[in-house]
């Protein structure tokens, strides 16, 4: 459908310009104004080294080091069988569970929303979670709404007087005064940090995997800087929820490198794959 293709392309171009305005223009203007002041940081202290090294390798050509991170301060302490000692988890929701759905100009996937809320239920059962906070990130406004709707059925969210979903009071703050739970688009997480990040990828389709279809197949996931923002919000654990087959071939390596590399990371010592 040419109209849908053009709509997707238009959305992508708009977001690309927005991304460039955030990351490129300011950066370049700063360099022109004072080249000496533009510095690329060579060490990170915010994330578990496994997450830090994954992001450095995928997005910064390996130049950012995590060698100075105190690992004990970045351990989540969860004892859940699938999470214990792990830093990168891929929760596979295959297309047989239900594919993506286009609602208006955005995308949603109910099977992922339901699985994410089950993950929240799981985390609640672990005593270590009392002191941890979690950010649930997606690239699609419809998916934000759907996750909030499903979460309301489990008591995590409720409708306010304006008909918008908000986090229920008991899930708003950790004992040390940090934001306990946030559900939102990647843009609403700019500058935020969470112990655990759950990323809802949404895309699950059988479009032909040819170069000219990359936007139709992956949409906003092709924006590397936005994926980088999503992954790098996590300090201790990243859980990617989605159709893992979408991100495991050379086509994925070309157009959504971050998700391809994360999928590989979950094969290793600090990774896990669950359904």
PDB file of C-alpha atoms in Angstrom:
ATOM      1  CA  UNK A   1       0.000   0.000   0.000  1.00  0.00           C
ATOM      2  CA  UNK A   2       1.761   3.132  -1.265  1.00  0.00           C
ATOM      3  CA  UNK A   3      -0.177   5.469   1.049  1.00  0.00           C
ATOM      4  CA  UNK A   4       0.878   3.515   4.144  1.00  0.00           C
ATOM      5  CA  UNK A   5       4.466   3.333   2.865  1.00  0.00           C
ATOM      6  CA  UNK A   6       4.530   7.100   2.372  1.00  0.00           C
ATOM      7  CA  UNK A   7       3.053   7.638   5.837  1.00  0.00           C
ATOM      8  CA  UNK A   8       5.759   5.470   7.401  1.00  0.00           C
ATOM      9  CA  UNK A   9       8.444   7.256   5.394  1.00  0.00           C
ATOM     10  CA  UNK A  10       7.019  10.650   6.392  1.00  0.00           C
ATOM     11  CA  UNK A  11       7.007   9.666  10.073  1.00  0.00           C
ATOM     12  CA  UNK A  12      10.575   8.439   9.787  1.00  0.00           C
ATOM     13  CA  UNK A  13      11.833  11.600   8.054  1.00  0.00           C
ATOM     14  CA  UNK A  14      10.148  13.769  10.679  1.00  0.00           C
ATOM     15  CA  UNK A  15      11.727  11.784  13.506  1.00  0.00           C
ATOM     16  CA  UNK A  16      15.091  11.787  11.743  1.00  0.00           C
ATOM     17  CA  UNK A  17      15.034  15.585  11.540  1.00  0.00           C
ATOM     18  CA  UNK A  18      14.068  15.759  15.199  1.00  0.00           C
ATOM     19  CA  UNK A  19      16.909  13.419  16.094  1.00  0.00           C
ATOM     20  CA  UNK A  20      19.398  15.463  14.097  1.00  0.00           C
ATOM     21  CA  UNK A  21      18.173  18.652  15.741  1.00  0.00           C
ATOM     22  CA  UNK A  22      18.827  17.095  19.146  1.00  0.00           C
ATOM     23  CA  UNK A  23      22.088  15.283  18.564  1.00  0.00           C
ATOM     24  CA  UNK A  24      23.661  16.798  15.502  1.00  0.00           C
ATOM     25  CA  UNK A  25      22.939  20.480  15.145  1.00  0.00           C
ATOM     26  CA  UNK A  26      23.725  21.475  18.743  1.00  0.00           C
ATOM     27  CA  UNK A  27      26.853  19.330  18.684  1.00  0.00           C
ATOM     28  CA  UNK A  28      28.081  20.808  15.395  1.00  0.00           C
ATOM     29  CA  UNK A  29      27.245  24.373  16.414  1.00  0.00           C
ATOM     30  CA  UNK A  30      29.185  23.878  19.634  1.00  0.00           C
ATOM     31  CA  UNK A  31      32.165  22.598  17.690  1.00  0.00           C
ATOM     32  CA  UNK A  32      32.113  25.588  15.343  1.00  0.00           C
ATOM     33  CA  UNK A  33      31.791  28.021  18.242  1.00  0.00           C
ATOM     34  CA  UNK A  34      34.589  26.480  20.281  1.00  0.00           C
ATOM     35  CA  UNK A  35      36.210  23.305  18.903  1.00  0.00           C
ATOM     36  CA  UNK A  36      38.351  22.857  22.037  1.00  0.00           C
ATOM     37  CA  UNK A  37      35.322  22.461  24.308  1.00  0.00           C
ATOM     38  CA  UNK A  38      33.769  19.508  22.481  1.00  0.00           C
ATOM     39  CA  UNK A  39      34.921  16.438  24.377  1.00  0.00           C
ATOM     40  CA  UNK A  40      33.963  12.804  23.929  1.00  0.00           C
ATOM     41  CA  UNK A  41      33.862  11.186  27.360  1.00  0.00           C
ATOM     42  CA  UNK A  42      36.051   8.104  27.496  1.00  0.00           C
ATOM     43  CA  UNK A  43      34.710   6.540  30.723  1.00  0.00           C
ATOM     44  CA  UNK A  44      31.204   5.778  31.895  1.00  0.00           C
ATOM     45  CA  UNK A  45      30.217   5.103  35.514  1.00  0.00           C
ATOM     46  CA  UNK A  46      26.434   4.822  35.252  1.00  0.00           C
ATOM     47  CA  UNK A  47      25.863   1.321  33.887  1.00  0.00           C
ATOM     48  CA  UNK A  48      26.902  -2.239  34.632  1.00  0.00           C
ATOM     49  CA  UNK A  49      30.067  -2.880  32.556  1.00  0.00           C
ATOM     50  CA  UNK A  50      28.290  -5.485  30.405  1.00  0.00           C
ATOM     51  CA  UNK A  51      25.693  -2.888  29.367  1.00  0.00           C
ATOM     52  CA  UNK A  52      28.338  -0.169  29.061  1.00  0.00           C
ATOM     53  CA  UNK A  53      30.591  -2.284  26.857  1.00  0.00           C
ATOM     54  CA  UNK A  54      27.659  -3.355  24.664  1.00  0.00           C
ATOM     55  CA  UNK A  55      26.687   0.292  24.085  1.00  0.00           C
ATOM     56  CA  UNK A  56      30.298   1.370  23.549  1.00  0.00           C
ATOM     57  CA  UNK A  57      30.913  -1.349  20.957  1.00  0.00           C
ATOM     58  CA  UNK A  58      27.570  -0.867  19.176  1.00  0.00           C
ATOM     59  CA  UNK A  59      27.325   2.925  19.076  1.00  0.00           C
ATOM     60  CA  UNK A  60      30.742   4.450  19.873  1.00  0.00           C
ATOM     61  CA  UNK A  61      33.297   2.203  18.120  1.00  0.00           C
ATOM     62  CA  UNK A  62      34.413   0.842  21.488  1.00  0.00           C
ATOM     63  CA  UNK A  63      35.964   4.101  22.727  1.00  0.00           C
ATOM     64  CA  UNK A  64      33.945   4.358  25.963  1.00  0.00           C
ATOM     65  CA  UNK A  65      35.421   2.328  28.798  1.00  0.00           C
ATOM     66  CA  UNK A  66      33.567   0.760  31.730  1.00  0.00           C
ATOM     67  CA  UNK A  67      36.751  -0.369  33.489  1.00  0.00           C
ATOM     68  CA  UNK A  68      36.284   2.017  36.425  1.00  0.00           C
ATOM     69  CA  UNK A  69      32.708   0.951  37.231  1.00  0.00           C
ATOM     70  CA  UNK A  70      32.296  -0.674  40.657  1.00  0.00           C
ATOM     71  CA  UNK A  71      30.409  -3.833  39.684  1.00  0.00           C
ATOM     72  CA  UNK A  72      28.968  -4.429  43.162  1.00  0.00           C
ATOM     73  CA  UNK A  73      27.098  -1.118  42.926  1.00  0.00           C
ATOM     74  CA  UNK A  74      25.485  -2.199  39.633  1.00  0.00           C
ATOM     75  CA  UNK A  75      24.123  -5.596  40.711  1.00  0.00           C
ATOM     76  CA  UNK A  76      20.345  -5.795  40.909  1.00  0.00           C
ATOM     77  CA  UNK A  77      20.288  -8.662  43.419  1.00  0.00           C
ATOM     78  CA  UNK A  78      17.200 -10.306  41.917  1.00  0.00           C
ATOM     79  CA  UNK A  79      16.881 -14.019  42.702  1.00  0.00           C
ATOM     80  CA  UNK A  80      14.307 -14.858  40.032  1.00  0.00           C
ATOM     81  CA  UNK A  81      15.661 -17.881  38.091  1.00  0.00           C
ATOM     82  CA  UNK A  82      15.682 -16.051  34.750  1.00  0.00           C
ATOM     83  CA  UNK A  83      17.235 -12.859  36.157  1.00  0.00           C
ATOM     84  CA  UNK A  84      19.730 -14.011  38.796  1.00  0.00           C
ATOM     85  CA  UNK A  85      23.226 -12.869  37.824  1.00  0.00           C
ATOM     86  CA  UNK A  86      21.995 -11.664  34.427  1.00  0.00           C
ATOM     87  CA  UNK A  87      22.298  -8.220  32.863  1.00  0.00           C
ATOM     88  CA  UNK A  88      20.731  -8.746  29.409  1.00  0.00           C
ATOM     89  CA  UNK A  89      17.522 -10.739  28.926  1.00  0.00           C
ATOM     90  CA  UNK A  90      15.536 -11.239  25.725  1.00  0.00           C
ATOM     91  CA  UNK A  91      11.903 -12.136  26.401  1.00  0.00           C
ATOM     92  CA  UNK A  92      10.776 -13.671  23.122  1.00  0.00           C
ATOM     93  CA  UNK A  93       7.175 -13.069  22.056  1.00  0.00           C
ATOM     94  CA  UNK A  94       7.027 -14.874  18.685  1.00  0.00           C
ATOM     95  CA  UNK A  95       4.685 -13.801  15.915  1.00  0.00           C
ATOM     96  CA  UNK A  96       2.484 -16.823  16.657  1.00  0.00           C
ATOM     97  CA  UNK A  97       1.404 -14.911  19.795  1.00  0.00           C
ATOM     98  CA  UNK A  98       0.088 -12.062  17.630  1.00  0.00           C
ATOM     99  CA  UNK A  99       1.742  -9.619  15.248  1.00  0.00           C
ATOM    100  CA  UNK A 100       1.992  -5.825  15.289  1.00  0.00           C
ATOM    101  CA  UNK A 101      -1.148  -3.809  14.626  1.00  0.00           C
ATOM    102  CA  UNK A 102      -1.375  -0.366  13.104  1.00  0.00           C
ATOM    103  CA  UNK A 103      -3.695   1.874  15.122  1.00  0.00           C
ATOM    104  CA  UNK A 104      -4.021   5.208  13.316  1.00  0.00           C
ATOM    105  CA  UNK A 105      -0.516   6.574  12.714  1.00  0.00           C
ATOM    106  CA  UNK A 106       1.121   4.446  15.406  1.00  0.00           C
ATOM    107  CA  UNK A 107       1.801   0.763  16.086  1.00  0.00           C
ATOM    108  CA  UNK A 108       0.882  -1.525  18.953  1.00  0.00           C
ATOM    109  CA  UNK A 109       1.250  -5.175  19.909  1.00  0.00           C
ATOM    110  CA  UNK A 110      -0.985  -6.577  22.627  1.00  0.00           C
ATOM    111  CA  UNK A 111       0.989  -9.808  23.140  1.00  0.00           C
ATOM    112  CA  UNK A 112       4.019  -7.739  24.187  1.00  0.00           C
ATOM    113  CA  UNK A 113       1.995  -5.466  26.457  1.00  0.00           C
ATOM    114  CA  UNK A 114       0.556  -8.481  28.278  1.00  0.00           C
ATOM    115  CA  UNK A 115       3.963 -10.155  28.602  1.00  0.00           C
ATOM    116  CA  UNK A 116       5.507  -6.967  30.000  1.00  0.00           C
ATOM    117  CA  UNK A 117       2.866  -6.719  32.707  1.00  0.00           C
ATOM    118  CA  UNK A 118       3.527 -10.387  33.579  1.00  0.00           C
ATOM    119  CA  UNK A 119       7.213  -9.494  33.927  1.00  0.00           C
ATOM    120  CA  UNK A 120       6.225  -6.717  36.341  1.00  0.00           C
ATOM    121  CA  UNK A 121       4.177  -9.241  38.328  1.00  0.00           C
ATOM    122  CA  UNK A 122       7.222 -11.538  38.410  1.00  0.00           C
ATOM    123  CA  UNK A 123       9.534  -8.758  39.587  1.00  0.00           C
ATOM    124  CA  UNK A 124       7.083  -7.824  42.352  1.00  0.00           C
ATOM    125  CA  UNK A 125       7.540 -11.265  43.910  1.00  0.00           C
ATOM    126  CA  UNK A 126      11.281 -10.727  44.412  1.00  0.00           C
ATOM    127  CA  UNK A 127      12.207  -8.945  47.679  1.00  0.00           C
ATOM    128  CA  UNK A 128      15.119  -7.186  45.923  1.00  0.00           C
ATOM    129  CA  UNK A 129      12.624  -5.367  43.696  1.00  0.00           C
ATOM    130  CA  UNK A 130      11.427  -3.244  46.645  1.00  0.00           C
ATOM    131  CA  UNK A 131      14.538  -1.077  46.225  1.00  0.00           C
ATOM    132  CA  UNK A 132      14.752  -1.190  42.423  1.00  0.00           C
ATOM    133  CA  UNK A 133      13.020   1.005  39.864  1.00  0.00           C
ATOM    134  CA  UNK A 134      11.923   0.165  36.344  1.00  0.00           C
ATOM    135  CA  UNK A 135      11.369   2.081  33.121  1.00  0.00           C
ATOM    136  CA  UNK A 136       9.225   0.576  30.369  1.00  0.00           C
ATOM    137  CA  UNK A 137      10.210   2.123  27.034  1.00  0.00           C
ATOM    138  CA  UNK A 138       8.721   1.831  23.566  1.00  0.00           C
ATOM    139  CA  UNK A 139       8.939   3.777  20.312  1.00  0.00           C
ATOM    140  CA  UNK A 140       5.201   3.933  19.700  1.00  0.00           C
ATOM    141  CA  UNK A 141       2.593   6.084  21.457  1.00  0.00           C
ATOM    142  CA  UNK A 142      -0.122   3.461  20.892  1.00  0.00           C
ATOM    143  CA  UNK A 143       2.023   0.858  22.632  1.00  0.00           C
ATOM    144  CA  UNK A 144       2.508   3.200  25.604  1.00  0.00           C
ATOM    145  CA  UNK A 145      -1.288   3.488  25.886  1.00  0.00           C
ATOM    146  CA  UNK A 146      -1.776  -0.259  25.516  1.00  0.00           C
ATOM    147  CA  UNK A 147       0.823  -1.149  28.171  1.00  0.00           C
ATOM    148  CA  UNK A 148      -0.786   1.372  30.543  1.00  0.00           C
ATOM    149  CA  UNK A 149      -4.225  -0.100  29.830  1.00  0.00           C
ATOM    150  CA  UNK A 150      -3.080  -3.681  30.497  1.00  0.00           C
ATOM    151  CA  UNK A 151      -1.145  -2.514  33.578  1.00  0.00           C
ATOM    152  CA  UNK A 152      -4.307  -0.901  34.969  1.00  0.00           C
ATOM    153  CA  UNK A 153      -5.912  -4.347  35.113  1.00  0.00           C
ATOM    154  CA  UNK A 154      -3.104  -5.434  37.461  1.00  0.00           C
ATOM    155  CA  UNK A 155      -3.231  -2.335  39.645  1.00  0.00           C
ATOM    156  CA  UNK A 156      -0.101  -0.537  38.411  1.00  0.00           C
ATOM    157  CA  UNK A 157      -1.850   2.354  36.658  1.00  0.00           C
ATOM    158  CA  UNK A 158      -5.171   4.195  36.826  1.00  0.00           C
ATOM    159  CA  UNK A 159      -7.034   6.865  34.893  1.00  0.00           C
ATOM    160  CA  UNK A 160      -6.808  10.422  36.204  1.00  0.00           C
ATOM    161  CA  UNK A 161      -9.504  13.101  35.950  1.00  0.00           C
ATOM    162  CA  UNK A 162      -8.446  13.900  32.385  1.00  0.00           C
ATOM    163  CA  UNK A 163      -8.767  10.323  31.183  1.00  0.00           C
ATOM    164  CA  UNK A 164      -4.996   9.783  31.005  1.00  0.00           C
ATOM    165  CA  UNK A 165      -3.209   6.846  32.592  1.00  0.00           C
ATOM    166  CA  UNK A 166      -0.984   7.605  35.590  1.00  0.00           C
ATOM    167  CA  UNK A 167       1.093   5.391  37.856  1.00  0.00           C
ATOM    168  CA  UNK A 168      -0.778   4.429  41.035  1.00  0.00           C
ATOM    169  CA  UNK A 169       0.590   6.064  44.225  1.00  0.00           C
ATOM    170  CA  UNK A 170       2.077   2.844  45.660  1.00  0.00           C
ATOM    171  CA  UNK A 171       4.261   2.460  42.537  1.00  0.00           C
ATOM    172  CA  UNK A 172       5.388   6.075  42.210  1.00  0.00           C
ATOM    173  CA  UNK A 173       8.406   6.120  44.573  1.00  0.00           C
ATOM    174  CA  UNK A 174      11.142   3.791  45.808  1.00  0.00           C
ATOM    175  CA  UNK A 175      12.015   3.848  49.544  1.00  0.00           C
ATOM    176  CA  UNK A 176      14.970   6.146  48.739  1.00  0.00           C
ATOM    177  CA  UNK A 177      12.757   8.643  46.894  1.00  0.00           C
ATOM    178  CA  UNK A 178      13.423   7.755  43.253  1.00  0.00           C
ATOM    179  CA  UNK A 179      10.759   7.325  40.582  1.00  0.00           C
ATOM    180  CA  UNK A 180       9.651   3.684  40.918  1.00  0.00           C
ATOM    181  CA  UNK A 181       7.868   3.041  37.614  1.00  0.00           C
ATOM    182  CA  UNK A 182       7.649   4.947  34.346  1.00  0.00           C
ATOM    183  CA  UNK A 183       5.914   3.820  31.153  1.00  0.00           C
ATOM    184  CA  UNK A 184       6.571   6.003  28.130  1.00  0.00           C
ATOM    185  CA  UNK A 185       8.047   6.663  24.718  1.00  0.00           C
ATOM    186  CA  UNK A 186      11.804   6.858  24.322  1.00  0.00           C
ATOM    187  CA  UNK A 187      11.666  10.667  24.209  1.00  0.00           C
ATOM    188  CA  UNK A 188      10.177  10.844  27.718  1.00  0.00           C
ATOM    189  CA  UNK A 189      13.224   8.954  29.048  1.00  0.00           C
ATOM    190  CA  UNK A 190      15.857  11.426  27.838  1.00  0.00           C
ATOM    191  CA  UNK A 191      18.140  12.161  30.808  1.00  0.00           C
ATOM    192  CA  UNK A 192      16.512   9.503  33.047  1.00  0.00           C
ATOM    193  CA  UNK A 193      18.101   6.483  34.721  1.00  0.00           C
ATOM    194  CA  UNK A 194      16.493   3.258  35.910  1.00  0.00           C
ATOM    195  CA  UNK A 195      17.879   0.118  37.536  1.00  0.00           C
ATOM    196  CA  UNK A 196      15.858  -1.981  35.089  1.00  0.00           C
ATOM    197  CA  UNK A 197      14.762  -1.056  31.581  1.00  0.00           C
ATOM    198  CA  UNK A 198      12.124  -3.080  29.747  1.00  0.00           C
ATOM    199  CA  UNK A 199      12.109  -2.295  26.028  1.00  0.00           C
ATOM    200  CA  UNK A 200       9.006  -3.131  23.980  1.00  0.00           C
ATOM    201  CA  UNK A 201      10.093  -3.460  20.336  1.00  0.00           C
ATOM    202  CA  UNK A 202       6.527  -3.883  18.903  1.00  0.00           C
ATOM    203  CA  UNK A 203       7.654  -4.846  15.370  1.00  0.00           C
ATOM    204  CA  UNK A 204       6.505  -8.322  14.361  1.00  0.00           C
ATOM    205  CA  UNK A 205       5.619  -8.747  10.697  1.00  0.00           C
ATOM    206  CA  UNK A 206       6.333 -10.799   7.599  1.00  0.00           C
ATOM    207  CA  UNK A 207       7.131  -7.975   5.175  1.00  0.00           C
ATOM    208  CA  UNK A 208       9.715  -8.989   2.587  1.00  0.00           C
ATOM    209  CA  UNK A 209      13.182  -8.356   4.037  1.00  0.00           C
ATOM    210  CA  UNK A 210      14.714  -6.377   1.168  1.00  0.00           C
ATOM    211  CA  UNK A 211      16.645  -3.109   1.427  1.00  0.00           C
ATOM    212  CA  UNK A 212      13.872  -0.842   0.165  1.00  0.00           C
ATOM    213  CA  UNK A 213      11.523  -2.327   2.790  1.00  0.00           C
ATOM    214  CA  UNK A 214      13.718  -1.607   5.837  1.00  0.00           C
ATOM    215  CA  UNK A 215      11.389   1.132   7.128  1.00  0.00           C
ATOM    216  CA  UNK A 216       8.313  -1.002   6.558  1.00  0.00           C
ATOM    217  CA  UNK A 217       9.909  -3.881   8.478  1.00  0.00           C
ATOM    218  CA  UNK A 218      11.487  -1.965  11.372  1.00  0.00           C
ATOM    219  CA  UNK A 219      10.084   1.587  11.377  1.00  0.00           C
ATOM    220  CA  UNK A 220      11.447   3.769  14.194  1.00  0.00           C
ATOM    221  CA  UNK A 221      13.751   0.954  15.357  1.00  0.00           C
ATOM    222  CA  UNK A 222      16.090   1.945  12.504  1.00  0.00           C
ATOM    223  CA  UNK A 223      16.934   5.174  14.381  1.00  0.00           C
ATOM    224  CA  UNK A 224      20.156   4.139  16.089  1.00  0.00           C
ATOM    225  CA  UNK A 225      20.373   7.150  18.385  1.00  0.00           C
ATOM    226  CA  UNK A 226      16.924   6.455  19.813  1.00  0.00           C
ATOM    227  CA  UNK A 227      17.781   2.798  20.464  1.00  0.00           C
ATOM    228  CA  UNK A 228      20.978   3.976  22.109  1.00  0.00           C
ATOM    229  CA  UNK A 229      18.968   6.269  24.411  1.00  0.00           C
ATOM    230  CA  UNK A 230      16.642   3.384  25.309  1.00  0.00           C
ATOM    231  CA  UNK A 231      19.398   0.884  26.139  1.00  0.00           C
ATOM    232  CA  UNK A 232      21.547   3.405  27.997  1.00  0.00           C
ATOM    233  CA  UNK A 233      18.791   4.323  30.493  1.00  0.00           C
ATOM    234  CA  UNK A 234      19.499   1.007  32.262  1.00  0.00           C
ATOM    235  CA  UNK A 235      21.976   0.772  35.118  1.00  0.00           C
ATOM    236  CA  UNK A 236      21.649  -2.896  36.097  1.00  0.00           C
ATOM    237  CA  UNK A 237      19.395  -4.913  33.780  1.00  0.00           C
ATOM    238  CA  UNK A 238      17.957  -4.606  30.260  1.00  0.00           C
ATOM    239  CA  UNK A 239      14.987  -6.768  29.276  1.00  0.00           C
ATOM    240  CA  UNK A 240      14.052  -6.565  25.601  1.00  0.00           C
ATOM    241  CA  UNK A 241      10.568  -7.869  24.844  1.00  0.00           C
ATOM    242  CA  UNK A 242       9.664  -8.731  21.271  1.00  0.00           C
ATOM    243  CA  UNK A 243       9.703 -11.120  18.346  1.00  0.00           C
ATOM    244  CA  UNK A 244      13.315 -12.320  18.544  1.00  0.00           C
ATOM    245  CA  UNK A 245      13.294 -13.708  14.993  1.00  0.00           C
ATOM    246  CA  UNK A 246      12.940 -10.138  13.720  1.00  0.00           C
ATOM    247  CA  UNK A 247      16.419  -9.306  15.025  1.00  0.00           C
ATOM    248  CA  UNK A 248      18.545 -12.364  14.316  1.00  0.00           C
ATOM    249  CA  UNK A 249      19.629 -12.209  10.664  1.00  0.00           C
ATOM    250  CA  UNK A 250      21.918 -10.114   8.434  1.00  0.00           C
ATOM    251  CA  UNK A 251      19.033  -7.823   7.469  1.00  0.00           C
ATOM    252  CA  UNK A 252      18.591  -6.954  11.149  1.00  0.00           C
ATOM    253  CA  UNK A 253      22.347  -6.509  11.567  1.00  0.00           C
ATOM    254  CA  UNK A 254      22.277  -3.924   8.767  1.00  0.00           C
ATOM    255  CA  UNK A 255      19.236  -1.890   9.825  1.00  0.00           C
ATOM    256  CA  UNK A 256      18.770  -2.452  13.582  1.00  0.00           C
ATOM    257  CA  UNK A 257      22.309  -3.226  14.690  1.00  0.00           C
ATOM    258  CA  UNK A 258      21.594  -2.465  18.351  1.00  0.00           C
ATOM    259  CA  UNK A 259      18.866  -5.090  18.616  1.00  0.00           C
ATOM    260  CA  UNK A 260      20.894  -7.587  16.583  1.00  0.00           C
ATOM    261  CA  UNK A 261      23.878  -7.144  18.936  1.00  0.00           C
ATOM    262  CA  UNK A 262      21.665  -7.262  22.040  1.00  0.00           C
ATOM    263  CA  UNK A 263      20.164 -10.527  20.818  1.00  0.00           C
ATOM    264  CA  UNK A 264      23.704 -11.945  20.524  1.00  0.00           C
ATOM    265  CA  UNK A 265      24.593 -10.591  23.983  1.00  0.00           C
ATOM    266  CA  UNK A 266      21.794 -12.653  25.539  1.00  0.00           C
ATOM    267  CA  UNK A 267      23.602 -15.842  24.435  1.00  0.00           C
ATOM    268  CA  UNK A 268      26.542 -15.077  26.708  1.00  0.00           C
ATOM    269  CA  UNK A 269      27.378 -15.555  30.378  1.00  0.00           C
ATOM    270  CA  UNK A 270      25.452 -12.474  31.519  1.00  0.00           C
ATOM    271  CA  UNK A 271      22.503 -13.032  29.188  1.00  0.00           C
ATOM    272  CA  UNK A 272      19.351 -15.100  29.135  1.00  0.00           C
ATOM    273  CA  UNK A 273      16.475 -15.855  26.787  1.00  0.00           C
ATOM    274  CA  UNK A 274      12.982 -16.522  28.057  1.00  0.00           C
ATOM    275  CA  UNK A 275       9.443 -16.683  26.680  1.00  0.00           C
TER     276      UNK A 275
END
